[in-house]
C-alpha cells in the first residue's frame, strides 16, 4: 500500500533520498516536499561559482519543477513548516496541514550569527542560499568595500567571489591562520599569500567587536580598536544545525537531531538526514557523508537493512588558483610522525601524518594532484610501511629525489637585492656569471657584491651554484641548525629580499625541513623578523627562551630572579624601600647587588612574578631586562656632579642613553657604560658600546666584552655633543640589530664585517646614520615599554604564570 | 579511563605549555598545534628542569636548563641523551582539555 511520506526541506540531502527512493520503488510512497526557499533542490555547493560569475543559477539546478511534476511529487515550495505533531502524525505548514505515515526532517543548518552590536543592520548578510548569493551580487554591482567575517571555506569563497565582482575585500579571521580546522600553519600561509596576491586583504587574530552604521552597515569595529569601512558585511563564521521543529516536537536533540545508524530519530516514524542531524556525537558540514546518509535513509524507509558509518573527509576550496587539499586527522593524537615536503620556488607544501604504519592525515597546498590517492590510503587504512620513504612523492614516484636546496635563491626575481652594502641585485650577478665571472673573487671584482660586509657571501655562492650548476663547487658554510641548509646570513638577507614577514613564510619560502623549526632556529628567526619588520611582525613569546618569555632569569631550582632597572645606577630611598618591602612580602631568600649597578631579588616563585612586578611598578620600578638579548645596563660613574676630575655629566648621559635604548631587542645582550674621564671608572672600554667623556666631547668606543673573552673596545668616533652621541649610538645599535647573527655580540660581529665597514655606514655617511637612527626609533615605538607592567596588568597574560589546574585534591581521593 | 576536565585548549598558547598540579608533582600540557595537546611530566630527568618552560617545536620540547630534547609522543630523550619522561593520555573535546585521571592517579602511586 502506498504510504504518505512528508519531507521537510528540499536540500542536497533530501534530494538524494528522493532519487534513491524513486530508483528502488517508484510506487512505494506518496511524497509531499516542503521547502522554505521558494524553489526546489539545487546544488548548493555551486553557489560560489554563481557568486563569482562562473556559472548561472540555471546551471546548478538539480531538480526542476518539471522533474518533480513528472514524478508526481507534491511540492510546497516557499512554505515554512511551523510545527510537527508526532502524536497526530501531522505536519503543519504555513498554508495548512499534511498527515504523514513517515516523516523526514532535512532542514539543513542555519548560519551562525555572532551577536555583536549591529549584527542585524541591513547590509549584513550570511552565506547560505540563493537569496544571499543574489544579495551579494547586487551589493557588488555598486562596488565599494566588503568585509567578510570568517576565514573558513565559506568566507573565503565569498571573499573570492566578491573580489571577482570588483569589490575591495577584507577577510577577518579570529584564529592565527586561515581555515585552521582544515589546514596547518604552513598551508594557511600559502593560501593567504595567494589570496593577497589577488588583492584580498587578510587580517588574522582579528576579533569583531561591533558593526557600525546608522540605518545600514557602514563599518566594522575590531577589538583592537581598528575600524574598517564596509558597504557590505558577510558573516561566515560557522553553521548550527536547524533543529527547531525537532526540539518543539520533543525529539531527542543534542547539538543536532539525534539519529541512529538507520537515520531514525527518537520517534520511530520520524527520520532526519543532512546537516540537521547528529550521529554518534558527530555533526556534518560537507556533502559526502550526507549522500551516504541519504542512501541509508532510503533503504530504511524501504525496510532494507543498511547502516550509516562516519568516514574520513577530504576538503577542497573552490577558489580558482588556490589549490588546497586536506584530509583525515593531521592534528590530534599521540604516536605520530610527520613527513614534510616543500618546494618554495613553486609554492608547494605537503605534509603527511603517519601513525604506526598507516597514513592518518594529509595537508597539501600548491600541488594537490595526489590528494585523492592519499585520501584513499587514509580511508582504506593501507599499510604504507613499504613506501614510507617515498610516500610523499605520490603514486608516480619511486626514486627518492628531494627538493632542490637552492630553490629559494633560484626563485628570487632579477631585481631582488643580494648585496645590501653595494646595492647589487640578482640580475647583475647572474649577468656577471654569464659574462665569465665563475668564482666569488671574480664576482666581487666585477659587481662589488659581497665585497663589503660579506654577509651575502652565502647567497652569491648559491647564485654561482644555481647558474653554473655542477660547474661550481661551493665551499661549505654552517647552516643555522638541522632544520635548514641556509646560514644565518642567508636567512637574514632572504627575509629582507623576499619580504618574509611571518615565521610560516620563512619555513615555507626557505624550505625548512621541520614543521616549525626547533629551539635553535626559532628564537633566531623570531628575532630577525621583529628586527626587520617592527610594525608588521608580532614578537612570538613561544619562540623565546624561557627567560625572555617570562621576563625573569630562571634559576637552577626553577625559581626566578627579579632585577628592576636603576637608570644609570641611580636610585632613591623610596625605590630601595619598595625593593625591601617586596623582598619581605615574597620571602625572597637572597638580595644581591649585581655587577651591573643594581639589585637582584633571587629565588622568586614563578607564580609570584606578576604580583611582585605589580608591587615594584607601583613604586615606579620597571623591568631591568637582566634576562634579555637586548639592552641590559648602562653603567655610569659620578662625573661632573661630584667628581673632581669629571669632564662631562656622565651619569646624566648614561640615564638618557638607558631611557632611549631600553626595551630594544638585539642579537645578543647589549651593555653600555659612560665614564666621566679617561680614568674610566665605569669600565666603558670593556662594554659593547662605551662612552669616555673628555674636555672636548665624547669618545664612542665599540666591541668590548668582559665575559668569556676579554676584549678592549675600539674607537668608533668622537663627537662634540650629547645629541650627536645619542644619534651615533642609536645608529650603531640599529646596524648591529639589522645585520648581526643571532647570539653574536658586537665584538664577534665586528670580527666578521670589520670596523671600517661600520665606520663607513655610521660615521662617514651622515645621511645613513640619520636613517639608521630613525629606524631604531621606529622600532622603539613598539618595544620601548615595560613588559612587567604589561604582564602584571593583563589578566590573560597573568594567568599564564599560574597552573592550569590543581588536581592535588581530586587525585588524592 | 577517567577523563578530568582541566581547562580550555586556548588557555595554552600555541607552541606553549601550562602545568597541572598533582600530588606527585606537576604535569605539563604542551600545545603543539591548533588542536594538538600532549601531557607529560614537568620534570627533566637530567637535573629537574621545568619542561613546561621549554621551547615547544614539532612534537618535541627542549628543556630550558641544558637543552635536552624530548619527543612528546614517547617521552624519550632524543639524540645522544638518555632518559625518559612519563606521558599521559589527554584529549580535546569541543575545545575542552580532558586528562586521564587514572593515569595521573597511578603516577602518584608509583
Ligand atoms: C646577576 C649577575 C651576576 C651578579 O650577581 O652580579 C649575572 C648573572 C648571570 N649572568 Fe652575567 N651577570 C651579571 C653581570 C655580568 C657581567 C658584569 C657586567 O655586566 O658588568 C658580565 C661581564 C661583562 C660582559 O658581559 O661582557 C657578565 C657576563 C656573562 C656572560 C658572558 C657573556 C659573554 O659574551 O662572554 C654570560 C653568558 C651568556 O650571556 O651567554 C652571563 C650570563 C649570566 C646568567 C644570565 C647565566 C644564565 O644564563 O642563567 C646569570 C643569571 C644568574 C641568575 O640565576 O640570575 N653573564 N655578567 C649580573 C647581572 C648584571 C645586571 O644587573 O644585569
Ligand atoms: C556557499 C556554500 C558552499 C559550499 N561548498 C561546499 C563544498 O564545496 N563541498 C561540500 O561538501 N559542501 C559544501 N557546502 C555545504 C553543503 O552545501 C551542505 O552540506 C549541504 O547543502 C547540506 O544539505 P542539507 O540537505 O542537509 O541542507 P540544505 O541543502 O541546506 O537544505 C535544507 C533545506 O531545508 C529548508 N528548510 C529549513 N527549515 C525549514 C522549514 N522549517 N520548513 C521548510 N523548509 C525548511 C531550507 O530552506 C533548505 O532549502 C557548501 C555550502 C554553501 C552554503
Ligand atoms: S659567573 Fe657564572 S655562576 Fe656566576 S652568575 Fe655568571 S654565569 Fe652564573
Ligand atoms: S635539567 Fe633538563 S636538560 Fe638539564
PDB file of C-alpha atoms in Angstrom, chain A residues 173-432:
ATOM      1  CA  UNK A 173      39.666  35.723  10.868  1.00  0.00           C
ATOM      2  CA  UNK A 174      39.723  35.102  14.583  1.00  0.00           C
ATOM      3  CA  UNK A 175      42.453  32.462  14.571  1.00  0.00           C
ATOM      4  CA  UNK A 176      46.127  32.742  13.715  1.00  0.00           C
ATOM      5  CA  UNK A 177      45.822  31.282  10.221  1.00  0.00           C
ATOM      6  CA  UNK A 178      43.104  30.748   7.630  1.00  0.00           C
ATOM      7  CA  UNK A 179      40.973  27.586   7.586  1.00  0.00           C
ATOM      8  CA  UNK A 180      42.658  26.399  10.759  1.00  0.00           C
ATOM      9  CA  UNK A 181      40.399  23.403  11.007  1.00  0.00           C
ATOM     10  CA  UNK A 182      41.471  22.048   7.647  1.00  0.00           C
ATOM     11  CA  UNK A 183      44.959  23.491   7.217  1.00  0.00           C
ATOM     12  CA  UNK A 184      48.097  23.724   9.274  1.00  0.00           C
ATOM     13  CA  UNK A 185      50.102  26.947   9.573  1.00  0.00           C
ATOM     14  CA  UNK A 186      52.260  26.431   6.500  1.00  0.00           C
ATOM     15  CA  UNK A 187      49.366  25.690   4.154  1.00  0.00           C
ATOM     16  CA  UNK A 188      47.404  28.536   5.735  1.00  0.00           C
ATOM     17  CA  UNK A 189      50.308  30.855   4.984  1.00  0.00           C
ATOM     18  CA  UNK A 190      50.401  29.854   1.295  1.00  0.00           C
ATOM     19  CA  UNK A 191      46.655  30.261   0.988  1.00  0.00           C
ATOM     20  CA  UNK A 192      46.861  33.715   2.496  1.00  0.00           C
ATOM     21  CA  UNK A 193      49.644  34.639   0.108  1.00  0.00           C
ATOM     22  CA  UNK A 194      47.580  33.555  -2.900  1.00  0.00           C
ATOM     23  CA  UNK A 195      44.545  35.490  -1.704  1.00  0.00           C
ATOM     24  CA  UNK A 196      46.653  38.563  -1.030  1.00  0.00           C
ATOM     25  CA  UNK A 197      48.176  38.251  -4.479  1.00  0.00           C
ATOM     26  CA  UNK A 198      44.729  38.639  -5.941  1.00  0.00           C
ATOM     27  CA  UNK A 199      44.165  41.788  -3.899  1.00  0.00           C
ATOM     28  CA  UNK A 200      42.206  40.446  -0.933  1.00  0.00           C
ATOM     29  CA  UNK A 201      43.286  41.846   2.446  1.00  0.00           C
ATOM     30  CA  UNK A 202      43.542  39.208   5.157  1.00  0.00           C
ATOM     31  CA  UNK A 203      43.597  40.015   8.865  1.00  0.00           C
ATOM     32  CA  UNK A 204      44.133  37.136  11.253  1.00  0.00           C
ATOM     33  CA  UNK A 205      43.632  37.223  15.026  1.00  0.00           C
ATOM     34  CA  UNK A 206      41.000  39.828  14.271  1.00  0.00           C
ATOM     35  CA  UNK A 207      38.059  39.784  16.620  1.00  0.00           C
ATOM     36  CA  UNK A 208      34.924  41.702  15.641  1.00  0.00           C
ATOM     37  CA  UNK A 209      33.557  43.981  18.331  1.00  0.00           C
ATOM     38  CA  UNK A 210      30.669  45.656  16.535  1.00  0.00           C
ATOM     39  CA  UNK A 211      29.202  46.518  13.188  1.00  0.00           C
ATOM     40  CA  UNK A 212      28.727  50.259  12.941  1.00  0.00           C
ATOM     41  CA  UNK A 213      26.185  52.198  10.923  1.00  0.00           C
ATOM     42  CA  UNK A 214      23.104  54.430  11.177  1.00  0.00           C
ATOM     43  CA  UNK A 215      20.474  52.626   9.137  1.00  0.00           C
ATOM     44  CA  UNK A 216      22.760  50.220   7.334  1.00  0.00           C
ATOM     45  CA  UNK A 217      26.198  48.698   7.869  1.00  0.00           C
ATOM     46  CA  UNK A 218      28.971  51.205   7.246  1.00  0.00           C
ATOM     47  CA  UNK A 219      31.969  49.859   9.120  1.00  0.00           C
ATOM     48  CA  UNK A 220      33.293  47.022  11.221  1.00  0.00           C
ATOM     49  CA  UNK A 221      34.952  47.777  14.562  1.00  0.00           C
ATOM     50  CA  UNK A 222      37.605  45.352  15.794  1.00  0.00           C
ATOM     51  CA  UNK A 223      38.549  44.569  19.397  1.00  0.00           C
ATOM     52  CA  UNK A 224      41.918  46.159  18.632  1.00  0.00           C
ATOM     53  CA  UNK A 225      40.127  49.462  18.092  1.00  0.00           C
ATOM     54  CA  UNK A 226      40.688  49.464  14.329  1.00  0.00           C
ATOM     55  CA  UNK A 227      37.706  50.391  12.133  1.00  0.00           C
ATOM     56  CA  UNK A 228      37.251  49.106   8.595  1.00  0.00           C
ATOM     57  CA  UNK A 229      34.850  50.820   6.217  1.00  0.00           C
ATOM     58  CA  UNK A 230      32.262  48.392   4.817  1.00  0.00           C
ATOM     59  CA  UNK A 231      29.405  48.734   2.354  1.00  0.00           C
ATOM     60  CA  UNK A 232      28.715  45.022   2.745  1.00  0.00           C
ATOM     61  CA  UNK A 233      29.444  42.703   5.670  1.00  0.00           C
ATOM     62  CA  UNK A 234      29.328  38.956   5.097  1.00  0.00           C
ATOM     63  CA  UNK A 235      29.187  36.786   8.204  1.00  0.00           C
ATOM     64  CA  UNK A 236      30.536  33.336   7.566  1.00  0.00           C
ATOM     65  CA  UNK A 237      31.685  32.170  10.967  1.00  0.00           C
ATOM     66  CA  UNK A 238      30.036  28.784  11.074  1.00  0.00           C
ATOM     67  CA  UNK A 239      26.778  26.909  10.960  1.00  0.00           C
ATOM     68  CA  UNK A 240      24.458  25.399  13.503  1.00  0.00           C
ATOM     69  CA  UNK A 241      22.026  22.515  12.788  1.00  0.00           C
ATOM     70  CA  UNK A 242      18.446  23.665  12.192  1.00  0.00           C
ATOM     71  CA  UNK A 243      16.676  21.712  14.967  1.00  0.00           C
ATOM     72  CA  UNK A 244      13.757  23.920  15.960  1.00  0.00           C
ATOM     73  CA  UNK A 245      10.988  21.659  14.656  1.00  0.00           C
ATOM     74  CA  UNK A 246      12.520  18.600  16.309  1.00  0.00           C
ATOM     75  CA  UNK A 247      13.001  20.443  19.584  1.00  0.00           C
ATOM     76  CA  UNK A 248       9.395  21.602  19.651  1.00  0.00           C
ATOM     77  CA  UNK A 249       8.223  18.069  18.883  1.00  0.00           C
ATOM     78  CA  UNK A 250      10.273  16.780  21.855  1.00  0.00           C
ATOM     79  CA  UNK A 251      12.523  14.533  19.777  1.00  0.00           C
ATOM     80  CA  UNK A 252      15.965  13.830  21.251  1.00  0.00           C
ATOM     81  CA  UNK A 253      18.187  16.725  20.230  1.00  0.00           C
ATOM     82  CA  UNK A 254      21.759  17.336  21.315  1.00  0.00           C
ATOM     83  CA  UNK A 255      23.652  19.802  19.116  1.00  0.00           C
ATOM     84  CA  UNK A 256      21.797  18.255  16.170  1.00  0.00           C
ATOM     85  CA  UNK A 257      18.757  15.973  15.909  1.00  0.00           C
ATOM     86  CA  UNK A 258      19.967  12.655  17.263  1.00  0.00           C
ATOM     87  CA  UNK A 259      19.617   9.697  14.892  1.00  0.00           C
ATOM     88  CA  UNK A 260      20.665   6.047  14.977  1.00  0.00           C
ATOM     89  CA  UNK A 261      22.576   4.314  12.190  1.00  0.00           C
ATOM     90  CA  UNK A 262      19.297   3.899  10.293  1.00  0.00           C
ATOM     91  CA  UNK A 263      18.766   7.705  10.410  1.00  0.00           C
ATOM     92  CA  UNK A 264      15.806   7.231  12.711  1.00  0.00           C
ATOM     93  CA  UNK A 265      15.122   9.817  15.424  1.00  0.00           C
ATOM     94  CA  UNK A 266      13.783   9.021  18.878  1.00  0.00           C
ATOM     95  CA  UNK A 267      10.323   8.744  17.248  1.00  0.00           C
ATOM     96  CA  UNK A 268      10.354   5.574  15.078  1.00  0.00           C
ATOM     97  CA  UNK A 269       8.258   7.169  12.310  1.00  0.00           C
ATOM     98  CA  UNK A 270      10.383  10.279  12.070  1.00  0.00           C
ATOM     99  CA  UNK A 271      13.751  10.268  10.317  1.00  0.00           C
ATOM    100  CA  UNK A 272      16.279  13.003   9.864  1.00  0.00           C
ATOM    101  CA  UNK A 273      19.045  13.470   7.332  1.00  0.00           C
ATOM    102  CA  UNK A 274      21.682  16.020   6.386  1.00  0.00           C
ATOM    103  CA  UNK A 275      23.296  18.828   8.302  1.00  0.00           C
ATOM    104  CA  UNK A 276      20.486  18.975  10.849  1.00  0.00           C
ATOM    105  CA  UNK A 277      21.432  15.610  12.393  1.00  0.00           C
ATOM    106  CA  UNK A 278      23.883  14.491  14.994  1.00  0.00           C
ATOM    107  CA  UNK A 279      25.136  10.926  14.813  1.00  0.00           C
ATOM    108  CA  UNK A 280      27.324   9.399  17.495  1.00  0.00           C
ATOM    109  CA  UNK A 281      28.495  12.840  18.578  1.00  0.00           C
ATOM    110  CA  UNK A 282      29.335  13.929  15.014  1.00  0.00           C
ATOM    111  CA  UNK A 283      27.904  16.888  13.115  1.00  0.00           C
ATOM    112  CA  UNK A 284      28.196  17.245   9.335  1.00  0.00           C
ATOM    113  CA  UNK A 285      29.078  20.164   7.085  1.00  0.00           C
ATOM    114  CA  UNK A 286      30.137  18.603   3.795  1.00  0.00           C
ATOM    115  CA  UNK A 287      28.013  16.705   1.295  1.00  0.00           C
ATOM    116  CA  UNK A 288      29.918  13.414   1.078  1.00  0.00           C
ATOM    117  CA  UNK A 289      28.601  11.965   4.353  1.00  0.00           C
ATOM    118  CA  UNK A 290      25.129  13.350   3.631  1.00  0.00           C
ATOM    119  CA  UNK A 291      24.999  11.324   0.453  1.00  0.00           C
ATOM    120  CA  UNK A 292      25.867   8.214   2.462  1.00  0.00           C
ATOM    121  CA  UNK A 293      23.109   9.109   4.909  1.00  0.00           C
ATOM    122  CA  UNK A 294      20.642   9.582   2.056  1.00  0.00           C
ATOM    123  CA  UNK A 295      21.301   6.066   0.753  1.00  0.00           C
ATOM    124  CA  UNK A 296      20.887   4.605   4.231  1.00  0.00           C
ATOM    125  CA  UNK A 297      17.686   6.540   4.837  1.00  0.00           C
ATOM    126  CA  UNK A 298      16.145   5.412   1.535  1.00  0.00           C
ATOM    127  CA  UNK A 299      16.935   1.814   2.465  1.00  0.00           C
ATOM    128  CA  UNK A 300      15.475   2.249   5.949  1.00  0.00           C
ATOM    129  CA  UNK A 301      12.250   3.676   4.534  1.00  0.00           C
ATOM    130  CA  UNK A 302      12.024   0.650   2.226  1.00  0.00           C
ATOM    131  CA  UNK A 303      12.832  -1.757   5.097  1.00  0.00           C
ATOM    132  CA  UNK A 304      16.177  -2.692   3.604  1.00  0.00           C
ATOM    133  CA  UNK A 305      18.979  -3.255   6.119  1.00  0.00           C
ATOM    134  CA  UNK A 306      21.758  -0.677   5.940  1.00  0.00           C
ATOM    135  CA  UNK A 307      23.743   1.324   8.472  1.00  0.00           C
ATOM    136  CA  UNK A 308      25.441   4.690   8.344  1.00  0.00           C
ATOM    137  CA  UNK A 309      29.043   4.976   9.466  1.00  0.00           C
ATOM    138  CA  UNK A 310      31.262   8.036   9.771  1.00  0.00           C
ATOM    139  CA  UNK A 311      34.153   8.114   7.317  1.00  0.00           C
ATOM    140  CA  UNK A 312      37.204  10.294   6.841  1.00  0.00           C
ATOM    141  CA  UNK A 313      36.588  13.513   4.945  1.00  0.00           C
ATOM    142  CA  UNK A 314      38.563  15.495   2.439  1.00  0.00           C
ATOM    143  CA  UNK A 315      38.260  19.244   1.884  1.00  0.00           C
ATOM    144  CA  UNK A 316      38.975  21.376  -1.142  1.00  0.00           C
ATOM    145  CA  UNK A 317      38.396  25.070  -1.670  1.00  0.00           C
ATOM    146  CA  UNK A 318      36.522  26.165  -4.755  1.00  0.00           C
ATOM    147  CA  UNK A 319      38.590  29.250  -5.475  1.00  0.00           C
ATOM    148  CA  UNK A 320      40.318  29.077  -8.818  1.00  0.00           C
ATOM    149  CA  UNK A 321      44.071  29.257  -8.338  1.00  0.00           C
ATOM    150  CA  UNK A 322      44.045  28.273  -4.650  1.00  0.00           C
ATOM    151  CA  UNK A 323      44.841  24.614  -4.778  1.00  0.00           C
ATOM    152  CA  UNK A 324      44.490  23.083  -1.398  1.00  0.00           C
ATOM    153  CA  UNK A 325      43.619  19.693  -0.081  1.00  0.00           C
ATOM    154  CA  UNK A 326      43.224  18.402   3.410  1.00  0.00           C
ATOM    155  CA  UNK A 327      42.068  15.030   4.622  1.00  0.00           C
ATOM    156  CA  UNK A 328      41.930  12.953   7.742  1.00  0.00           C
ATOM    157  CA  UNK A 329      43.339  13.924  11.040  1.00  0.00           C
ATOM    158  CA  UNK A 330      46.556  15.875  10.786  1.00  0.00           C
ATOM    159  CA  UNK A 331      46.491  17.313  14.251  1.00  0.00           C
ATOM    160  CA  UNK A 332      45.389  15.432  17.312  1.00  0.00           C
ATOM    161  CA  UNK A 333      46.727  12.246  18.792  1.00  0.00           C
ATOM    162  CA  UNK A 334      49.817  10.548  20.057  1.00  0.00           C
ATOM    163  CA  UNK A 335      52.460   8.426  18.391  1.00  0.00           C
ATOM    164  CA  UNK A 336      52.536  10.408  15.170  1.00  0.00           C
ATOM    165  CA  UNK A 337      55.243  11.057  12.631  1.00  0.00           C
ATOM    166  CA  UNK A 338      55.350  13.958  10.172  1.00  0.00           C
ATOM    167  CA  UNK A 339      56.727  13.966   6.662  1.00  0.00           C
ATOM    168  CA  UNK A 340      57.131  17.447   5.216  1.00  0.00           C
ATOM    169  CA  UNK A 341      57.950  18.390   1.654  1.00  0.00           C
ATOM    170  CA  UNK A 342      58.347  21.981   0.478  1.00  0.00           C
ATOM    171  CA  UNK A 343      59.212  23.429  -2.868  1.00  0.00           C
ATOM    172  CA  UNK A 344      59.480  27.155  -2.232  1.00  0.00           C
ATOM    173  CA  UNK A 345      60.060  28.107  -5.838  1.00  0.00           C
ATOM    174  CA  UNK A 346      56.744  26.604  -6.896  1.00  0.00           C
ATOM    175  CA  UNK A 347      54.845  27.447  -3.714  1.00  0.00           C
ATOM    176  CA  UNK A 348      54.254  23.819  -2.862  1.00  0.00           C
ATOM    177  CA  UNK A 349      53.806  22.366   0.579  1.00  0.00           C
ATOM    178  CA  UNK A 350      52.831  18.837   1.509  1.00  0.00           C
ATOM    179  CA  UNK A 351      52.618  17.246   4.875  1.00  0.00           C
ATOM    180  CA  UNK A 352      51.674  13.684   5.699  1.00  0.00           C
ATOM    181  CA  UNK A 353      50.894  12.435   9.171  1.00  0.00           C
ATOM    182  CA  UNK A 354      51.667   8.812   9.859  1.00  0.00           C
ATOM    183  CA  UNK A 355      50.649   6.743  12.838  1.00  0.00           C
ATOM    184  CA  UNK A 356      52.287   3.323  13.078  1.00  0.00           C
ATOM    185  CA  UNK A 357      52.189   2.000   9.525  1.00  0.00           C
ATOM    186  CA  UNK A 358      49.145   3.986   8.432  1.00  0.00           C
ATOM    187  CA  UNK A 359      48.634   7.348   6.861  1.00  0.00           C
ATOM    188  CA  UNK A 360      46.118   9.241   9.018  1.00  0.00           C
ATOM    189  CA  UNK A 361      46.180  12.765   7.612  1.00  0.00           C
ATOM    190  CA  UNK A 362      47.371  14.846   4.696  1.00  0.00           C
ATOM    191  CA  UNK A 363      47.567  18.590   4.053  1.00  0.00           C
ATOM    192  CA  UNK A 364      48.667  19.911   0.707  1.00  0.00           C
ATOM    193  CA  UNK A 365      48.964  23.247  -0.972  1.00  0.00           C
ATOM    194  CA  UNK A 366      50.008  24.204  -4.481  1.00  0.00           C
ATOM    195  CA  UNK A 367      50.085  20.719  -5.939  1.00  0.00           C
ATOM    196  CA  UNK A 368      47.119  18.621  -4.915  1.00  0.00           C
ATOM    197  CA  UNK A 369      47.234  16.158  -7.775  1.00  0.00           C
ATOM    198  CA  UNK A 370      47.973  13.252  -5.439  1.00  0.00           C
ATOM    199  CA  UNK A 371      45.247  14.253  -2.982  1.00  0.00           C
ATOM    200  CA  UNK A 372      42.788  11.569  -3.867  1.00  0.00           C
ATOM    201  CA  UNK A 373      45.488   8.904  -3.790  1.00  0.00           C
ATOM    202  CA  UNK A 374      46.486   9.911  -0.260  1.00  0.00           C
ATOM    203  CA  UNK A 375      42.831  10.151   0.708  1.00  0.00           C
ATOM    204  CA  UNK A 376      42.372   6.559  -0.490  1.00  0.00           C
ATOM    205  CA  UNK A 377      45.304   5.404   1.658  1.00  0.00           C
ATOM    206  CA  UNK A 378      43.779   7.150   4.672  1.00  0.00           C
ATOM    207  CA  UNK A 379      40.272   5.791   4.168  1.00  0.00           C
ATOM    208  CA  UNK A 380      41.423   2.242   3.457  1.00  0.00           C
ATOM    209  CA  UNK A 381      43.965   2.217   6.266  1.00  0.00           C
ATOM    210  CA  UNK A 382      46.551   0.871   3.809  1.00  0.00           C
ATOM    211  CA  UNK A 383      49.824  -0.372   5.312  1.00  0.00           C
ATOM    212  CA  UNK A 384      52.363   2.140   3.991  1.00  0.00           C
ATOM    213  CA  UNK A 385      55.472   0.670   5.652  1.00  0.00           C
ATOM    214  CA  UNK A 386      56.980  -0.416   2.307  1.00  0.00           C
ATOM    215  CA  UNK A 387      56.676   3.006   0.701  1.00  0.00           C
ATOM    216  CA  UNK A 388      57.280   5.194   3.757  1.00  0.00           C
ATOM    217  CA  UNK A 389      60.498   6.699   2.341  1.00  0.00           C
ATOM    218  CA  UNK A 390      58.974   7.842  -0.939  1.00  0.00           C
ATOM    219  CA  UNK A 391      55.340   8.182   0.078  1.00  0.00           C
ATOM    220  CA  UNK A 392      55.337  11.968  -0.016  1.00  0.00           C
ATOM    221  CA  UNK A 393      56.288  11.981  -3.701  1.00  0.00           C
ATOM    222  CA  UNK A 394      52.998  10.360  -4.593  1.00  0.00           C
ATOM    223  CA  UNK A 395      51.963   7.288  -6.549  1.00  0.00           C
ATOM    224  CA  UNK A 396      54.021   8.046  -9.640  1.00  0.00           C
ATOM    225  CA  UNK A 397      57.281   8.381  -7.840  1.00  0.00           C
ATOM    226  CA  UNK A 398      59.706   5.633  -6.986  1.00  0.00           C
ATOM    227  CA  UNK A 399      63.156   7.250  -6.974  1.00  0.00           C
ATOM    228  CA  UNK A 400      63.837   9.440  -3.936  1.00  0.00           C
ATOM    229  CA  UNK A 401      64.719  12.862  -5.337  1.00  0.00           C
ATOM    230  CA  UNK A 402      64.435  15.689  -2.857  1.00  0.00           C
ATOM    231  CA  UNK A 403      63.623  19.351  -3.102  1.00  0.00           C
ATOM    232  CA  UNK A 404      66.290  21.486  -4.707  1.00  0.00           C
ATOM    233  CA  UNK A 405      68.064  23.147  -1.777  1.00  0.00           C
ATOM    234  CA  UNK A 406      68.898  26.143  -3.928  1.00  0.00           C
ATOM    235  CA  UNK A 407      65.361  26.812  -4.982  1.00  0.00           C
ATOM    236  CA  UNK A 408      64.851  29.792  -2.667  1.00  0.00           C
ATOM    237  CA  UNK A 409      67.645  31.651  -4.389  1.00  0.00           C
ATOM    238  CA  UNK A 410      66.620  30.394  -7.809  1.00  0.00           C
ATOM    239  CA  UNK A 411      63.145  31.793  -7.206  1.00  0.00           C
ATOM    240  CA  UNK A 412      64.274  35.338  -6.493  1.00  0.00           C
ATOM    241  CA  UNK A 413      63.375  37.825  -9.225  1.00  0.00           C
ATOM    242  CA  UNK A 414      66.298  39.525 -11.027  1.00  0.00           C
ATOM    243  CA  UNK A 415      65.638  42.809  -9.207  1.00  0.00           C
ATOM    244  CA  UNK A 416      65.941  41.271  -5.721  1.00  0.00           C
ATOM    245  CA  UNK A 417      68.755  42.871  -3.820  1.00  0.00           C
ATOM    246  CA  UNK A 418      71.509  40.464  -2.858  1.00  0.00           C
ATOM    247  CA  UNK A 419      74.225  42.769  -1.617  1.00  0.00           C
ATOM    248  CA  UNK A 420      72.809  45.494   0.604  1.00  0.00           C
ATOM    249  CA  UNK A 421      76.062  47.381   1.047  1.00  0.00           C
ATOM    250  CA  UNK A 422      76.645  47.980  -2.639  1.00  0.00           C
ATOM    251  CA  UNK A 423      73.074  47.771  -3.872  1.00  0.00           C
ATOM    252  CA  UNK A 424      73.742  44.846  -6.204  1.00  0.00           C
ATOM    253  CA  UNK A 425      70.749  42.832  -7.322  1.00  0.00           C
ATOM    254  CA  UNK A 426      70.450  39.287  -8.526  1.00  0.00           C
ATOM    255  CA  UNK A 427      70.240  40.168 -12.223  1.00  0.00           C
ATOM    256  CA  UNK A 428      73.594  41.978 -12.164  1.00  0.00           C
ATOM    257  CA  UNK A 429      75.256  38.991 -10.544  1.00  0.00           C
ATOM    258  CA  UNK A 430      73.782  36.444 -12.929  1.00  0.00           C
ATOM    259  CA  UNK A 431      74.832  38.554 -15.906  1.00  0.00           C
ATOM    260  CA  UNK A 432      78.315  38.768 -14.433  1.00  0.00           C
TER     261      UNK A 432
END
